[in-house]
Coordinates of C-alpha atoms and ligand atoms in Angstrom, one line a residue:
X10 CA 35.0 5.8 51.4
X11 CA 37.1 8.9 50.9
X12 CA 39.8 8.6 48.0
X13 CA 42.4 9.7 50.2
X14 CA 41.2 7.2 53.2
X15 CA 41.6 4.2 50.6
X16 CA 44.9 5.4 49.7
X17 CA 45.9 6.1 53.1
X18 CA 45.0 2.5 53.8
X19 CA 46.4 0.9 51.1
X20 CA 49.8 2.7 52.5
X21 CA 48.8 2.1 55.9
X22 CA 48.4 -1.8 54.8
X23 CA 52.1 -1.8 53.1
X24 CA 53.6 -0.2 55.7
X25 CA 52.4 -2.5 58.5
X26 CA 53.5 -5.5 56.7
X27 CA 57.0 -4.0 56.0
X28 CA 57.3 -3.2 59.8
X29 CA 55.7 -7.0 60.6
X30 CA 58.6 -8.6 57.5
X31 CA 61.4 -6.6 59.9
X32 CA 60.6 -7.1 63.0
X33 CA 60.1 -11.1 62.3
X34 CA 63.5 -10.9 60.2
X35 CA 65.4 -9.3 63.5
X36 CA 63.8 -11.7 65.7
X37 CA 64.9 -15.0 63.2
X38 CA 68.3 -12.9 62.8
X39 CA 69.0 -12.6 66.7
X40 CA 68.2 -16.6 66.7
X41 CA 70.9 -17.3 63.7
X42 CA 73.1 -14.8 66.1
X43 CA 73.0 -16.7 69.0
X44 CA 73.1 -20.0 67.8
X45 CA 76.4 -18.5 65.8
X46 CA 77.9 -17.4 68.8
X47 CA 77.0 -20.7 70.5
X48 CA 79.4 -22.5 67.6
X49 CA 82.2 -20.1 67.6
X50 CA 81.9 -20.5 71.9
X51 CA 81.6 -24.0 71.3
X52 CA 84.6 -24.8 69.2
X53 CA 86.3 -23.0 72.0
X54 CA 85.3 -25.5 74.3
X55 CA 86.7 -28.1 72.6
X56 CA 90.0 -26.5 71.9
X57 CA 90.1 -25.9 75.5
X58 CA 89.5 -29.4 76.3
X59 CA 91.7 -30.8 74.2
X60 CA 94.2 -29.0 75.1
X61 CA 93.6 -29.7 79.1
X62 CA 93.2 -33.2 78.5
X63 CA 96.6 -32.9 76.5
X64 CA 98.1 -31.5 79.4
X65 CA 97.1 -33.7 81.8
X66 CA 98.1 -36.8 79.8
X67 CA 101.8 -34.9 79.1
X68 CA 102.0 -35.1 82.7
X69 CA 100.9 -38.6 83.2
X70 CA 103.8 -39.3 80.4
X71 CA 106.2 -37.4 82.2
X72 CA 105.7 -38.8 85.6
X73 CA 106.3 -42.2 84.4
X74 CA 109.1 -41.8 82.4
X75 CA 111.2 -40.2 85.4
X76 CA 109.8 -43.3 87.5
X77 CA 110.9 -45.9 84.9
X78 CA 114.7 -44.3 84.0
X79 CA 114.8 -42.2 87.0
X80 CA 116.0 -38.8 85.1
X81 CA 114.8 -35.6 86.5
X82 CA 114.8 -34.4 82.5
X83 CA 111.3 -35.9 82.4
X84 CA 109.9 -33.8 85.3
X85 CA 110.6 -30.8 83.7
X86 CA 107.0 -31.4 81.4
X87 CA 105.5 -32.6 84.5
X88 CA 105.8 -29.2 86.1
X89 CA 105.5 -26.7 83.6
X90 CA 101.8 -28.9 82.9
X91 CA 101.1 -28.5 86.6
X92 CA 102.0 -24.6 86.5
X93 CA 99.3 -24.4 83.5
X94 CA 96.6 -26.5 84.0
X95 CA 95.0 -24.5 86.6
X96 CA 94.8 -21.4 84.5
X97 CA 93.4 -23.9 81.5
X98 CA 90.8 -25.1 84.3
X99 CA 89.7 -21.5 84.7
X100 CA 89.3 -20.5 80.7
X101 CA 87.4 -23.8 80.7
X102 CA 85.0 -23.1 84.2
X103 CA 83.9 -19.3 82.4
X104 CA 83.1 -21.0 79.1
X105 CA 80.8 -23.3 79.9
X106 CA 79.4 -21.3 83.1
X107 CA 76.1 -21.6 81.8
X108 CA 75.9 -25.5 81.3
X109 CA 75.2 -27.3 84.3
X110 CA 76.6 -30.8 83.0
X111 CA 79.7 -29.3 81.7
X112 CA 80.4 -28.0 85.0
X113 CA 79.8 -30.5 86.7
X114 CA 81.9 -33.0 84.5
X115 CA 84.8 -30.5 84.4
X116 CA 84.8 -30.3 88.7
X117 CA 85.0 -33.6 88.8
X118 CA 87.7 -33.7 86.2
X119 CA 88.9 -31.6 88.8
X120 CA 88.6 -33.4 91.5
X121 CA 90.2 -36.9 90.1
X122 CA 93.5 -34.8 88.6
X123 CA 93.9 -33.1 92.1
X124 CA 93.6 -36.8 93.3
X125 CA 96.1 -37.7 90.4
X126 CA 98.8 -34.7 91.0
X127 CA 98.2 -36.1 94.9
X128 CA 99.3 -39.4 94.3
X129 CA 101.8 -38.5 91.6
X130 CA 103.3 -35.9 94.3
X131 CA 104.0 -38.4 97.0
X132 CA 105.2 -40.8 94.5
X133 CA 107.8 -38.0 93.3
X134 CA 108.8 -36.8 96.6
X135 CA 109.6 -40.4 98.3
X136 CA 111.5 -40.8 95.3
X137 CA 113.7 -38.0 95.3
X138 CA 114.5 -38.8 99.1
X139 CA 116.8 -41.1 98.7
X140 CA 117.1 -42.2 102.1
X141 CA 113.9 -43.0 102.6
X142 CA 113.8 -45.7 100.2
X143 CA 111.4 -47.9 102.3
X144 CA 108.7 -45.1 102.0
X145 CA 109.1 -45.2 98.1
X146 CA 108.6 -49.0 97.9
X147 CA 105.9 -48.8 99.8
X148 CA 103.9 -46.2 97.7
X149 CA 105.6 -48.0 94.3
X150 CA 104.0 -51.7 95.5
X151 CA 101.0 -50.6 97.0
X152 CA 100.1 -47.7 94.4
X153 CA 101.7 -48.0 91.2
X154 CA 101.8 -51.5 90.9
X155 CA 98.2 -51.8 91.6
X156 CA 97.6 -49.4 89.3
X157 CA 95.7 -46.4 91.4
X158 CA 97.1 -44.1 89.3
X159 CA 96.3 -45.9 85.7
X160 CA 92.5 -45.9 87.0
X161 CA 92.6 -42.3 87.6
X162 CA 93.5 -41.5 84.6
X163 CA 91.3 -43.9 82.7
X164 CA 88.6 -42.0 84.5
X165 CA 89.9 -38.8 83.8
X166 CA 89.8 -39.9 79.7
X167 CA 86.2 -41.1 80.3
X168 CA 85.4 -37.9 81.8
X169 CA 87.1 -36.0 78.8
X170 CA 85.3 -38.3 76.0
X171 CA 82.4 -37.6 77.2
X172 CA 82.6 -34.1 77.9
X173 CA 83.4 -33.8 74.3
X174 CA 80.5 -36.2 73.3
X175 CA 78.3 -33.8 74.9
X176 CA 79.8 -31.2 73.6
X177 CA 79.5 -32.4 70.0
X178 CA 75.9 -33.7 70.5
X179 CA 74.7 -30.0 71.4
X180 CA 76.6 -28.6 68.6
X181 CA 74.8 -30.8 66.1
X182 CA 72.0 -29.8 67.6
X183 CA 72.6 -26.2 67.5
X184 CA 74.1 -26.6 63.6
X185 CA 70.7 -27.7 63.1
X186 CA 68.8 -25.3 64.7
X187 CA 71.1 -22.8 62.5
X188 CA 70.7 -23.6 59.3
X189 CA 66.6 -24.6 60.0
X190 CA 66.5 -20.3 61.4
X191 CA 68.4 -19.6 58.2
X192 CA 66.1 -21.6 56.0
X193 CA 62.9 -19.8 58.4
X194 CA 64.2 -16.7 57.9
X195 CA 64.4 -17.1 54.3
X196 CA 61.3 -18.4 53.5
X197 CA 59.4 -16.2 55.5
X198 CA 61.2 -13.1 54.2
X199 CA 60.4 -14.2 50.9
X200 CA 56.5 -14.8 51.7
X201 CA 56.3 -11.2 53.0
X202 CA 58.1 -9.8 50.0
X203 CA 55.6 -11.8 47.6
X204 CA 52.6 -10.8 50.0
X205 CA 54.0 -6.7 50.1
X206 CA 54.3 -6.8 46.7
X207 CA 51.2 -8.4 45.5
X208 CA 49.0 -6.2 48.1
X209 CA 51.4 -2.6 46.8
X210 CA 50.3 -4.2 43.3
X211 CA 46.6 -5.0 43.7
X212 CA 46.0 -1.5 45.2
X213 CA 48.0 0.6 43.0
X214 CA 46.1 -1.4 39.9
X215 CA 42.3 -0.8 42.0
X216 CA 43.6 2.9 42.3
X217 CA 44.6 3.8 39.2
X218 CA 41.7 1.8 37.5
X219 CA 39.6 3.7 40.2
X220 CA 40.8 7.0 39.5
X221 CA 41.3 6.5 35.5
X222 CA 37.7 5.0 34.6
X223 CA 36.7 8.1 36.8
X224 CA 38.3 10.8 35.0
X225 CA 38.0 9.4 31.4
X226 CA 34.1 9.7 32.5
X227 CA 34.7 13.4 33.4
X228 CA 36.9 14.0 30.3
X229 CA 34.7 12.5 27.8
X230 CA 31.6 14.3 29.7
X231 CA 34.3 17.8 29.1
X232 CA 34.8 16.8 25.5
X233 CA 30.9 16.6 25.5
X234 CA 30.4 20.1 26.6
X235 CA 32.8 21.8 24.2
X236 CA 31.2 20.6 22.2
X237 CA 27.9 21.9 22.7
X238 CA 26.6 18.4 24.4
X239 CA 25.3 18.8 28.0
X240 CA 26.1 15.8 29.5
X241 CA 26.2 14.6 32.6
X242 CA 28.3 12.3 34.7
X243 CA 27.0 9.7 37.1
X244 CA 29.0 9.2 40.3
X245 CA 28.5 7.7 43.8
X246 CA 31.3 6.8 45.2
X247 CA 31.4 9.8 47.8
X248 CA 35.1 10.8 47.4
X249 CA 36.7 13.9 46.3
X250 CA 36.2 13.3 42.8
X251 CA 32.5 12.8 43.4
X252 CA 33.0 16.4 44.2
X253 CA 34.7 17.2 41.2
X254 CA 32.1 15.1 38.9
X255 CA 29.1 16.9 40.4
X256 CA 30.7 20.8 39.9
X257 CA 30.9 19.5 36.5
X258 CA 27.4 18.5 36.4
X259 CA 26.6 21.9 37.8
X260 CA 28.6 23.8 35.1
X261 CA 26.6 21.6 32.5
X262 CA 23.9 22.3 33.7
X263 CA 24.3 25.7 34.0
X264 CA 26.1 26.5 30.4
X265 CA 23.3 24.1 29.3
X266 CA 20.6 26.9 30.6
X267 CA 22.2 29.7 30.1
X268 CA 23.3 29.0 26.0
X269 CA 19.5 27.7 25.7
X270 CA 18.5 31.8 27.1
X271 CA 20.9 32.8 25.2
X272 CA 19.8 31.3 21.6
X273 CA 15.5 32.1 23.1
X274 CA 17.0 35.6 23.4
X275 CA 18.8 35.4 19.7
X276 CA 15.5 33.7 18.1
X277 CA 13.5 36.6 19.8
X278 CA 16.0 39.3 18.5
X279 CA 16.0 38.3 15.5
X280 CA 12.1 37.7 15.4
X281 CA 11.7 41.3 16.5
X282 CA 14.5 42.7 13.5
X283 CA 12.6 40.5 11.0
X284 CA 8.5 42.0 12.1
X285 CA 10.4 45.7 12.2
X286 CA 11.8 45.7 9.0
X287 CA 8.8 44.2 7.6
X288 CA 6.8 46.2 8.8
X289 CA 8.7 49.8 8.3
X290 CA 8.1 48.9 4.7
X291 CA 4.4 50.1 4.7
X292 CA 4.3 53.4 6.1
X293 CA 7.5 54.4 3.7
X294 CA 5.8 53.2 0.4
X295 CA 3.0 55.5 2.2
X296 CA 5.6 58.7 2.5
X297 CA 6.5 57.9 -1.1
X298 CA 2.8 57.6 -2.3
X299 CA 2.0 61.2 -0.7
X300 CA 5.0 62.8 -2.3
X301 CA 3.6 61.4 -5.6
X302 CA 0.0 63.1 -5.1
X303 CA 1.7 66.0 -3.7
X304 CA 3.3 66.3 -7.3
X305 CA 0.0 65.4 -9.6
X306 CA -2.2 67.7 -7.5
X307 CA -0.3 70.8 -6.7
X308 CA 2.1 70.4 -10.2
X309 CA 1.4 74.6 -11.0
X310 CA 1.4 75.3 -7.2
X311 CA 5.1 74.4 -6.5
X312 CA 8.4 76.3 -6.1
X313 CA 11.1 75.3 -8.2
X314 CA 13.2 74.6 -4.7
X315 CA 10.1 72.6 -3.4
X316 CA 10.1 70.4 -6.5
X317 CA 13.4 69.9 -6.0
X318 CA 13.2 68.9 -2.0
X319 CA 10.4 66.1 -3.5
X320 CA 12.8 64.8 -5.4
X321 CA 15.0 64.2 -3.0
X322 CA 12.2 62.4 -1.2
X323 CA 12.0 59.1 -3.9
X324 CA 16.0 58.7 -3.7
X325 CA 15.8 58.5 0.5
X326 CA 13.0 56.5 0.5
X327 CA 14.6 53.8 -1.9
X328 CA 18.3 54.0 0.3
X329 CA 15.7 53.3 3.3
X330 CA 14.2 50.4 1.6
X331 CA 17.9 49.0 0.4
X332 CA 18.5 48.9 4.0
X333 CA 15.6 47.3 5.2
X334 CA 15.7 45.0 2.6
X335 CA 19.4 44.3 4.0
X336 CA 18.0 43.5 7.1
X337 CA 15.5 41.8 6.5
X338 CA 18.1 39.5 4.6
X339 CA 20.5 39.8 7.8
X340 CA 17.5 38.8 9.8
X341 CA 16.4 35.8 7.3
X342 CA 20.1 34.4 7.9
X343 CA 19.0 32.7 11.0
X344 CA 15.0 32.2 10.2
X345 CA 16.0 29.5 7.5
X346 CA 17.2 26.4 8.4
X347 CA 20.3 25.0 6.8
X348 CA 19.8 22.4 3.8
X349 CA 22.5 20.1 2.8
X350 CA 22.8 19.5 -1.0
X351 CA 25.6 18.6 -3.4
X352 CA 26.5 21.6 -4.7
X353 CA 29.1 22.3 -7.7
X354 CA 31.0 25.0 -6.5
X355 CA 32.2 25.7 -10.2
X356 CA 28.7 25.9 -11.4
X357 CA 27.5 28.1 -8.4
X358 CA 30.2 30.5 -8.9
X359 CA 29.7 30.9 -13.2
X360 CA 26.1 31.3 -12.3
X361 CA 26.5 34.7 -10.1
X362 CA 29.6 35.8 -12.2
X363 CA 26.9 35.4 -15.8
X364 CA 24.4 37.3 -13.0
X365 CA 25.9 40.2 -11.9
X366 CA 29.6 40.8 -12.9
X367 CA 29.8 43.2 -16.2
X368 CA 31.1 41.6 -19.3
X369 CA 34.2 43.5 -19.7
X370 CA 35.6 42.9 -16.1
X371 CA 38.5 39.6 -16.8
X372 CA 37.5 36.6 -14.6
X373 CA 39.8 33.9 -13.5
X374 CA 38.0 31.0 -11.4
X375 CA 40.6 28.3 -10.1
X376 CA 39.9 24.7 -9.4
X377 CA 36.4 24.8 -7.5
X378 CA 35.2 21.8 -5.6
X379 CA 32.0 20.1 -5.7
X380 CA 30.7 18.7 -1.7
X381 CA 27.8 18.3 -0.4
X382 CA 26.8 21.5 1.9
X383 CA 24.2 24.3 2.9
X384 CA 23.9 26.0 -0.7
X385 CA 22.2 28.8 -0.2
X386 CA 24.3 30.1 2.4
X387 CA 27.8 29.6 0.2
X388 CA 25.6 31.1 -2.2
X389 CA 25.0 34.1 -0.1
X390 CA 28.8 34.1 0.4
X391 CA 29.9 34.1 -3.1
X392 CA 27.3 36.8 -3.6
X393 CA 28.2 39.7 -1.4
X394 CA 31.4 39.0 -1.8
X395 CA 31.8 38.7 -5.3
X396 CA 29.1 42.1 -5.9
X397 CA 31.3 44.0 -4.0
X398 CA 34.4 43.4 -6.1
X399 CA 32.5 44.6 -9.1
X400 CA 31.4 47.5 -6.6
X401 CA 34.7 48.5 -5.0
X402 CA 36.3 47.6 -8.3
X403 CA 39.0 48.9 -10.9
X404 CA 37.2 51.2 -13.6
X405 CA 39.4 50.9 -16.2
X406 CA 40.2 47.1 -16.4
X407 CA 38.8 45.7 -13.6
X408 CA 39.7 42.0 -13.0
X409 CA 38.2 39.3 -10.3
X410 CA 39.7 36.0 -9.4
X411 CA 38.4 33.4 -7.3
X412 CA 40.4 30.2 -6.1
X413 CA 40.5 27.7 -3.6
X414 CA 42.9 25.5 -1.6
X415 CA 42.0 22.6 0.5
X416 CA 42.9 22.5 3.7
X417 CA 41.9 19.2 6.0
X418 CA 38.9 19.9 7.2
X419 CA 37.7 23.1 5.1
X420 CA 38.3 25.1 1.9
X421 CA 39.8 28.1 2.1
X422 CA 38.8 30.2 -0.5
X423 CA 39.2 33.2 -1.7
X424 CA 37.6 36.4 -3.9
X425 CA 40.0 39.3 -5.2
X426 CA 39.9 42.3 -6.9
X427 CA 41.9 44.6 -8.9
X428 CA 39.8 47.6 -7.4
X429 CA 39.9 50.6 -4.6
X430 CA 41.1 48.3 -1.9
X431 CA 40.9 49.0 1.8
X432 CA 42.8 50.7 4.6
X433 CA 44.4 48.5 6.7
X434 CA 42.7 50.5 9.5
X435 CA 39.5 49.2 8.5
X436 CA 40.1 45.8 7.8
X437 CA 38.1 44.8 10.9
X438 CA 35.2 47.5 11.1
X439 CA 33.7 46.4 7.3
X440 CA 32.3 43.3 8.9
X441 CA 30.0 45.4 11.4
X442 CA 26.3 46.1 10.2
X443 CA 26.3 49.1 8.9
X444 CA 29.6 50.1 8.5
X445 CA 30.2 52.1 5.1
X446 CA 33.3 53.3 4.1
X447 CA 31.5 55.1 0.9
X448 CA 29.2 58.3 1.1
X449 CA 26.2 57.6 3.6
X450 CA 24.1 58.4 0.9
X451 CA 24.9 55.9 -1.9
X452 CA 22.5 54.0 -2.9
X453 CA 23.5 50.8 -3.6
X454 CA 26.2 51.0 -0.2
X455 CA 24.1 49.6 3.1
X456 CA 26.7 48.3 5.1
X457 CA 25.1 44.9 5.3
X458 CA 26.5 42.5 2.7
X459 CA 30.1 41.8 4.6
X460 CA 28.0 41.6 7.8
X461 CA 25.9 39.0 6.6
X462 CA 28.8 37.0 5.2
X463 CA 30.5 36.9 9.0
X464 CA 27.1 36.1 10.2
X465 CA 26.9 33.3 8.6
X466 CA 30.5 32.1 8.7
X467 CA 30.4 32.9 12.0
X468 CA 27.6 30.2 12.7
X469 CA 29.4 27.0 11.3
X470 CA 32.7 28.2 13.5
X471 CA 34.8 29.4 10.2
X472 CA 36.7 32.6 9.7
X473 CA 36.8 35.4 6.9
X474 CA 40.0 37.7 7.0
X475 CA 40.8 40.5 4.2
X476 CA 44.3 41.5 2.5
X477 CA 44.4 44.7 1.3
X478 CA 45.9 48.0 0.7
X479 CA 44.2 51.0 -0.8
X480 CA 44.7 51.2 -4.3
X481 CA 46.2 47.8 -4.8
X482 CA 42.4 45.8 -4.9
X483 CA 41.6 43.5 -2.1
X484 CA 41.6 39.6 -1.3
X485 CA 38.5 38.3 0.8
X486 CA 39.7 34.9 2.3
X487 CA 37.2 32.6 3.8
X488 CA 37.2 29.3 5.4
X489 CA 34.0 26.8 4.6
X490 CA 33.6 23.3 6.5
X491 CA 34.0 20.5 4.1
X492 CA 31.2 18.2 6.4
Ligands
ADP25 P1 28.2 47.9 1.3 O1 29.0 47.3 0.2 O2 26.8 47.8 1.1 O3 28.7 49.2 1.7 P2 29.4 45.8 2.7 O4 29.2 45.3 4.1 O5 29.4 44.8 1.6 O6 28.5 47.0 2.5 O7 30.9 46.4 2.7 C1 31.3 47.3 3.7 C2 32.3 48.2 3.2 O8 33.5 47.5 2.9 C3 32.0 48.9 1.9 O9 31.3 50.0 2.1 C4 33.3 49.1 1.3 O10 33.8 50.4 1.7 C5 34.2 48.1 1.9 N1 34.4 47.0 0.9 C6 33.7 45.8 0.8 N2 34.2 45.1 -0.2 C7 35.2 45.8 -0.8 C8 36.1 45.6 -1.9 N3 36.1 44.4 -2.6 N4 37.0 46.5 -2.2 C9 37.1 47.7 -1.5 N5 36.3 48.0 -0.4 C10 35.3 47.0 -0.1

């Protein structure tokens, strides 16, 4: 599967689950909302109710106080009840509209008050009309004193208790039912937190393993072909790094053919320099041989100027041999495999100084190391270098130091010289076969030695650099791997 797909999903995956967590959360909220409202409607209720039943009762009180003690004071209650206790009827009828049993425990509340107010009325009336005392005694033996009223309101207090039983049964129910949605919606907002965050954790770990492992392959396989390895890197997971591992199989693959062209190529070339050189020797000891006989036979025969065109002859032939010799040495650079040895650098250096510097040039050697490295080539090094200092340098007192420093993976070290020193302008061109800055004629000046110092510096990846001014003797500086 695609990188991107799995990522996608494992998005996808979190994002579904989020949407699931919220829409379960509104749904549990709503519930905790309506059984919330259904409280707050429900302590209303019984406000209301109490407050009717309060009413009613205040008019009960009121109606038999003015029929005990007969003073119209105690009416005054009695009506202002009767004024309100419709409008407390109606508050109550829209509250509990949408339970049945209420309703119909609140109409018949109804009904037995109007019966109440009824008989309460006609008791009142026939009371205040004085004359019609009989009519009063009548309704005072036959109704108060058998209580009808006292039973209507008995039932009236029945009706209220347990309208407000009810009432406080549902509530506990509902108080329940709270708190448990609460609780639910808790418990399952914390379970989808612990399941988003354990699936946003499990994915983003497989991912970043995924992808890490992946591309420490690739990097390491990189770091491989800097460094001249040609790896390659095995992947099949079919994803867009797939695509990435197998351009860089491709690119290995390629470098890896083209560098091992490239070093046929090199062999080849330096093959060919190596047989051409050799084998221009021959046919120039032959010049040089006919020159010779020219001389011995025809000694009486020659011109003074044609004598002196033959000697000319001997001197060119030995510049041409000094430079094939110098490339045939440029050539054997790469012919010879590299030998690792210890080598005393101290030692080395006496040993060419005792070979080929004069005996009045001053030397000054520094602190040399001793390591274990290709001896012949530092050899080489120290060679060219060091015969040109006694070739470029001072002829009155000509002085040649040589010095090291370490450094923490090479030694640096370095050759200098007292003598002609070097433009500035040429700094770079001495290290190019060939390239004389004396007469083209000299003999002893090929061109070659600096050329096959970078050669070989070149090879094991270390660097040669000149200071110099004309005049004021130069400093070669070059670098040499400690391993
Ligand atoms: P060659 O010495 O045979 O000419 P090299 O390659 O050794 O060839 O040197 C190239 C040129 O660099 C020399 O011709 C010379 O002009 C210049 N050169 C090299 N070493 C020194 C030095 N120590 N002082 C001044 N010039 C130098």
């Amino acid at each position: 599967m695609k990188l991107s797909t799995q990522i996608l999903l494992g998005f996808s995956l979190i994002i579904v689950l989020s949407v699931v967590n919220s829409y379960v959360n509104y749904t549990l909220s709503q519930q905790v909302n309506q059984n919330s409202t259904f409280l707050t409607n429900s302590e209303t209720i019984i406000r209301n109710s109490g407050r009717l039943n309060k009413s009613i009762i205040d008019m009960q009180s009121a109606f038999r106080g003015y029929l005990l003690t007969d003073d119209d004071d105690f009416l005054e209650p009695y009506y202002s009840s009767l004024k309100e206790i419709p409008t407390l009827f109606k508050e109550q009828s829209q509250l509990v509209q949408e339970y049945p049993v209420h309703r119909q425990r609140l109409d018949s509340i109804k009904v037995l008050h109007q019966e109440w107010i009824d008989y309460a009325n006609s008791l009142i009336s026939a009371k205040k009309k004085l004359g019609d005392k009989g009519d009063y005694e009548t309704l005072f033996n036959t109704r108060f004193r058998k209580q009808f009223g006292q039973k209507l309101n008995n039932q009236i207090s029945d009706k209220f208790r347990e309208f407000d039983r009810y009432e406080y049964k549902v509530r506990q129910v509902r108080r329940e039912t709270l708190s448990e949605s609460i609780s639910q919606t808790n418990t399952y907002s914390i379970i989808f937190l612990g399941v988003i965050i354990c699936i946003g954790a499990i994915s983003t770990i497989y991912i970043v393993r995924l992808i890490s492992k992946r591309i420490a392959a690739m990097v390491n396989v990189a770091h491989n072909i800097s460094n001249g390895n040609f790896v390659n890197v095995e992947d099949n997971q079919n994803d867009e790094l797939t695509s990435l591992s197998t351009s860089l199989n491709i690119m290995s693959a390629t470098l890896n053919k083209n560098i091992r062209e490239l070093e046929k190529r090199n062999n080849e070339l330096n093959q060919f320099a190596y047989v051409v050189s050799h084998d221009l020797k021959a046919p120039l000891r032959g010049i040089y041989n006919v020159t010779q006989w020219i001389e011995e036979d025809l000694q009486t025969e020659l011109s003074p100027s044609l004598k002196r065109y033959l000697n000319i002859i001997p001197e060119r032939i030995a510049r041409m041999e000094g430079l094939i010799d110098g490339l045939l040495d440029y050539a054997r650079i790469a012919r010879e495999k590299p030998l690792k040895e210890y080598v005393d650098v101290n030692i080395l250096v006496r040993d060419i100084v005792d070979d080929i510097v004069p005996k009045d040039t001053e030397i000054s050697i520094g602190r040399l190391p001793g390591f274990a490295t290709d001896k012949l080539r530092l050899e080489q090094v120290f060679s060219n270098l060091i015969s040109n200092a006694v070739k470029y340098g001072s002829a009155e007192h000509p002085r040649i130091g040589i010095d090291c420093h370490e450094l923490p993976k090479f030694y640096e070290f370095t050759v200098s010289d007292n003598g002609i020193g070097i433009d500035p302008g040429y700094h770079d061109k001495i290290f190019v076969i060939f390239q004389t800055l004396r007469e083209k004629n000299a003999k002893e000046s090929t061109g070659i030695g600096l050329a096959i110092v970078k050669k070989i510096l070149d090879d094991q990846h270390c660097s040669i650099r000149v200071e110099s001014e004309p005049g004021h003797g130069s400093s070669f500086i070059f670098t040499w791997n400690k391993n």
